[in-house]
């Protein structure tokens, strides 16, 4: 099973994180039983589950970029 990044996990809601952890446990069990066909299905569900966390991470990056741009514009205005 492929884990998502720590940054994405940190942005999941409690409910999403609980579901993520449960799915990862099930997927790991299936892999230990060599049931990769079923583990693949569980991995697909994990991939769908983390999409909101990925979007939240992207939005944080965009907010940081906007704040940086605003700061640079302010610094440019002061220099003139």
PDB file of C-alpha atoms in Angstrom:
ATOM      1  CA  UNK A   1       0.000   0.000   0.000  1.00  0.00           C
ATOM      2  CA  UNK A   2       1.212   3.483  -0.872  1.00  0.00           C
ATOM      3  CA  UNK A   3       0.930   6.080   1.870  1.00  0.00           C
ATOM      4  CA  UNK A   4       0.158   9.707   1.191  1.00  0.00           C
ATOM      5  CA  UNK A   5       2.507  12.417   2.385  1.00  0.00           C
ATOM      6  CA  UNK A   6       2.595  13.628   5.971  1.00  0.00           C
ATOM      7  CA  UNK A   7       1.531  17.076   4.746  1.00  0.00           C
ATOM      8  CA  UNK A   8      -1.622  15.660   3.148  1.00  0.00           C
ATOM      9  CA  UNK A   9      -2.409  13.485   6.174  1.00  0.00           C
ATOM     10  CA  UNK A  10      -2.095  16.571   8.366  1.00  0.00           C
ATOM     11  CA  UNK A  11      -4.818  18.298   6.345  1.00  0.00           C
ATOM     12  CA  UNK A  12      -7.338  15.446   6.458  1.00  0.00           C
ATOM     13  CA  UNK A  13     -10.303  15.839   8.770  1.00  0.00           C
ATOM     14  CA  UNK A  14     -10.523  13.488  11.748  1.00  0.00           C
ATOM     15  CA  UNK A  15     -13.155  11.398   9.928  1.00  0.00           C
ATOM     16  CA  UNK A  16     -11.065  11.211   6.752  1.00  0.00           C
ATOM     17  CA  UNK A  17      -7.946  10.295   8.739  1.00  0.00           C
ATOM     18  CA  UNK A  18      -9.754   7.541  10.644  1.00  0.00           C
ATOM     19  CA  UNK A  19     -11.040   6.094   7.376  1.00  0.00           C
ATOM     20  CA  UNK A  20      -7.575   6.406   5.802  1.00  0.00           C
ATOM     21  CA  UNK A  21      -5.946   4.535   8.696  1.00  0.00           C
ATOM     22  CA  UNK A  22      -8.588   1.792   8.583  1.00  0.00           C
ATOM     23  CA  UNK A  23      -8.189   1.345   4.828  1.00  0.00           C
ATOM     24  CA  UNK A  24      -4.396   1.209   5.129  1.00  0.00           C
ATOM     25  CA  UNK A  25      -4.705  -1.481   7.798  1.00  0.00           C
ATOM     26  CA  UNK A  26      -7.053  -3.532   5.629  1.00  0.00           C
ATOM     27  CA  UNK A  27      -4.806  -3.084   2.604  1.00  0.00           C
ATOM     28  CA  UNK A  28      -1.710  -4.146   4.536  1.00  0.00           C
ATOM     29  CA  UNK A  29      -3.513  -7.250   5.771  1.00  0.00           C
ATOM     30  CA  UNK A  30      -4.584  -8.116   2.228  1.00  0.00           C
ATOM     31  CA  UNK A  31      -1.023  -7.692   0.970  1.00  0.00           C
ATOM     32  CA  UNK A  32       0.276  -9.953   3.747  1.00  0.00           C
ATOM     33  CA  UNK A  33      -2.185 -12.583   2.512  1.00  0.00           C
ATOM     34  CA  UNK A  34      -0.953 -12.086  -1.071  1.00  0.00           C
ATOM     35  CA  UNK A  35      -4.373 -10.756  -2.102  1.00  0.00           C
ATOM     36  CA  UNK A  36      -2.990  -8.004  -4.278  1.00  0.00           C
ATOM     37  CA  UNK A  37      -6.132  -7.993  -6.421  1.00  0.00           C
ATOM     38  CA  UNK A  38      -8.200  -6.855  -3.435  1.00  0.00           C
ATOM     39  CA  UNK A  39      -5.442  -4.600  -2.073  1.00  0.00           C
ATOM     40  CA  UNK A  40      -5.509  -2.754  -5.396  1.00  0.00           C
ATOM     41  CA  UNK A  41      -9.198  -1.960  -4.905  1.00  0.00           C
ATOM     42  CA  UNK A  42      -8.498  -0.686  -1.388  1.00  0.00           C
ATOM     43  CA  UNK A  43      -5.617   1.454  -2.715  1.00  0.00           C
ATOM     44  CA  UNK A  44      -7.965   3.034  -5.251  1.00  0.00           C
ATOM     45  CA  UNK A  45     -10.341   3.960  -2.429  1.00  0.00           C
ATOM     46  CA  UNK A  46      -7.441   5.476  -0.449  1.00  0.00           C
ATOM     47  CA  UNK A  47      -6.454   7.500  -3.513  1.00  0.00           C
ATOM     48  CA  UNK A  48      -9.986   8.904  -3.780  1.00  0.00           C
ATOM     49  CA  UNK A  49     -10.156   9.571  -0.051  1.00  0.00           C
ATOM     50  CA  UNK A  50      -7.062  11.797   0.024  1.00  0.00           C
ATOM     51  CA  UNK A  51      -8.118  14.086  -2.849  1.00  0.00           C
ATOM     52  CA  UNK A  52      -9.667  16.703  -0.495  1.00  0.00           C
ATOM     53  CA  UNK A  53      -6.441  16.791   1.549  1.00  0.00           C
ATOM     54  CA  UNK A  54      -4.400  17.313  -1.615  1.00  0.00           C
ATOM     55  CA  UNK A  55      -6.687  20.174  -2.650  1.00  0.00           C
ATOM     56  CA  UNK A  56      -6.306  21.768   0.794  1.00  0.00           C
ATOM     57  CA  UNK A  57      -2.520  21.521   0.484  1.00  0.00           C
ATOM     58  CA  UNK A  58      -2.610  23.140  -2.960  1.00  0.00           C
ATOM     59  CA  UNK A  59      -4.755  25.983  -1.607  1.00  0.00           C
ATOM     60  CA  UNK A  60      -2.297  26.567   1.245  1.00  0.00           C
ATOM     61  CA  UNK A  61       0.467  26.851  -1.334  1.00  0.00           C
ATOM     62  CA  UNK A  62      -1.540  29.330  -3.395  1.00  0.00           C
ATOM     63  CA  UNK A  63      -2.258  31.424  -0.267  1.00  0.00           C
ATOM     64  CA  UNK A  64       1.450  31.430   0.585  1.00  0.00           C
ATOM     65  CA  UNK A  65       2.288  32.503  -2.980  1.00  0.00           C
ATOM     66  CA  UNK A  66      -0.250  35.349  -2.805  1.00  0.00           C
ATOM     67  CA  UNK A  67       1.176  36.523   0.527  1.00  0.00           C
ATOM     68  CA  UNK A  68       4.707  36.418  -0.901  1.00  0.00           C
ATOM     69  CA  UNK A  69       3.643  38.379  -3.962  1.00  0.00           C
ATOM     70  CA  UNK A  70       1.923  40.991  -1.802  1.00  0.00           C
ATOM     71  CA  UNK A  71       5.024  41.312   0.391  1.00  0.00           C
ATOM     72  CA  UNK A  72       7.297  41.753  -2.622  1.00  0.00           C
ATOM     73  CA  UNK A  73       5.004  44.420  -4.064  1.00  0.00           C
ATOM     74  CA  UNK A  74       5.033  46.272  -0.728  1.00  0.00           C
ATOM     75  CA  UNK A  75       8.830  46.100  -0.583  1.00  0.00           C
ATOM     76  CA  UNK A  76       9.067  47.384  -4.159  1.00  0.00           C
ATOM     77  CA  UNK A  77       6.730  50.277  -3.298  1.00  0.00           C
ATOM     78  CA  UNK A  78       8.842  51.254  -0.292  1.00  0.00           C
ATOM     79  CA  UNK A  79      12.041  51.172  -2.334  1.00  0.00           C
ATOM     80  CA  UNK A  80      10.654  53.659  -4.856  1.00  0.00           C
TER      81      UNK A  80
END
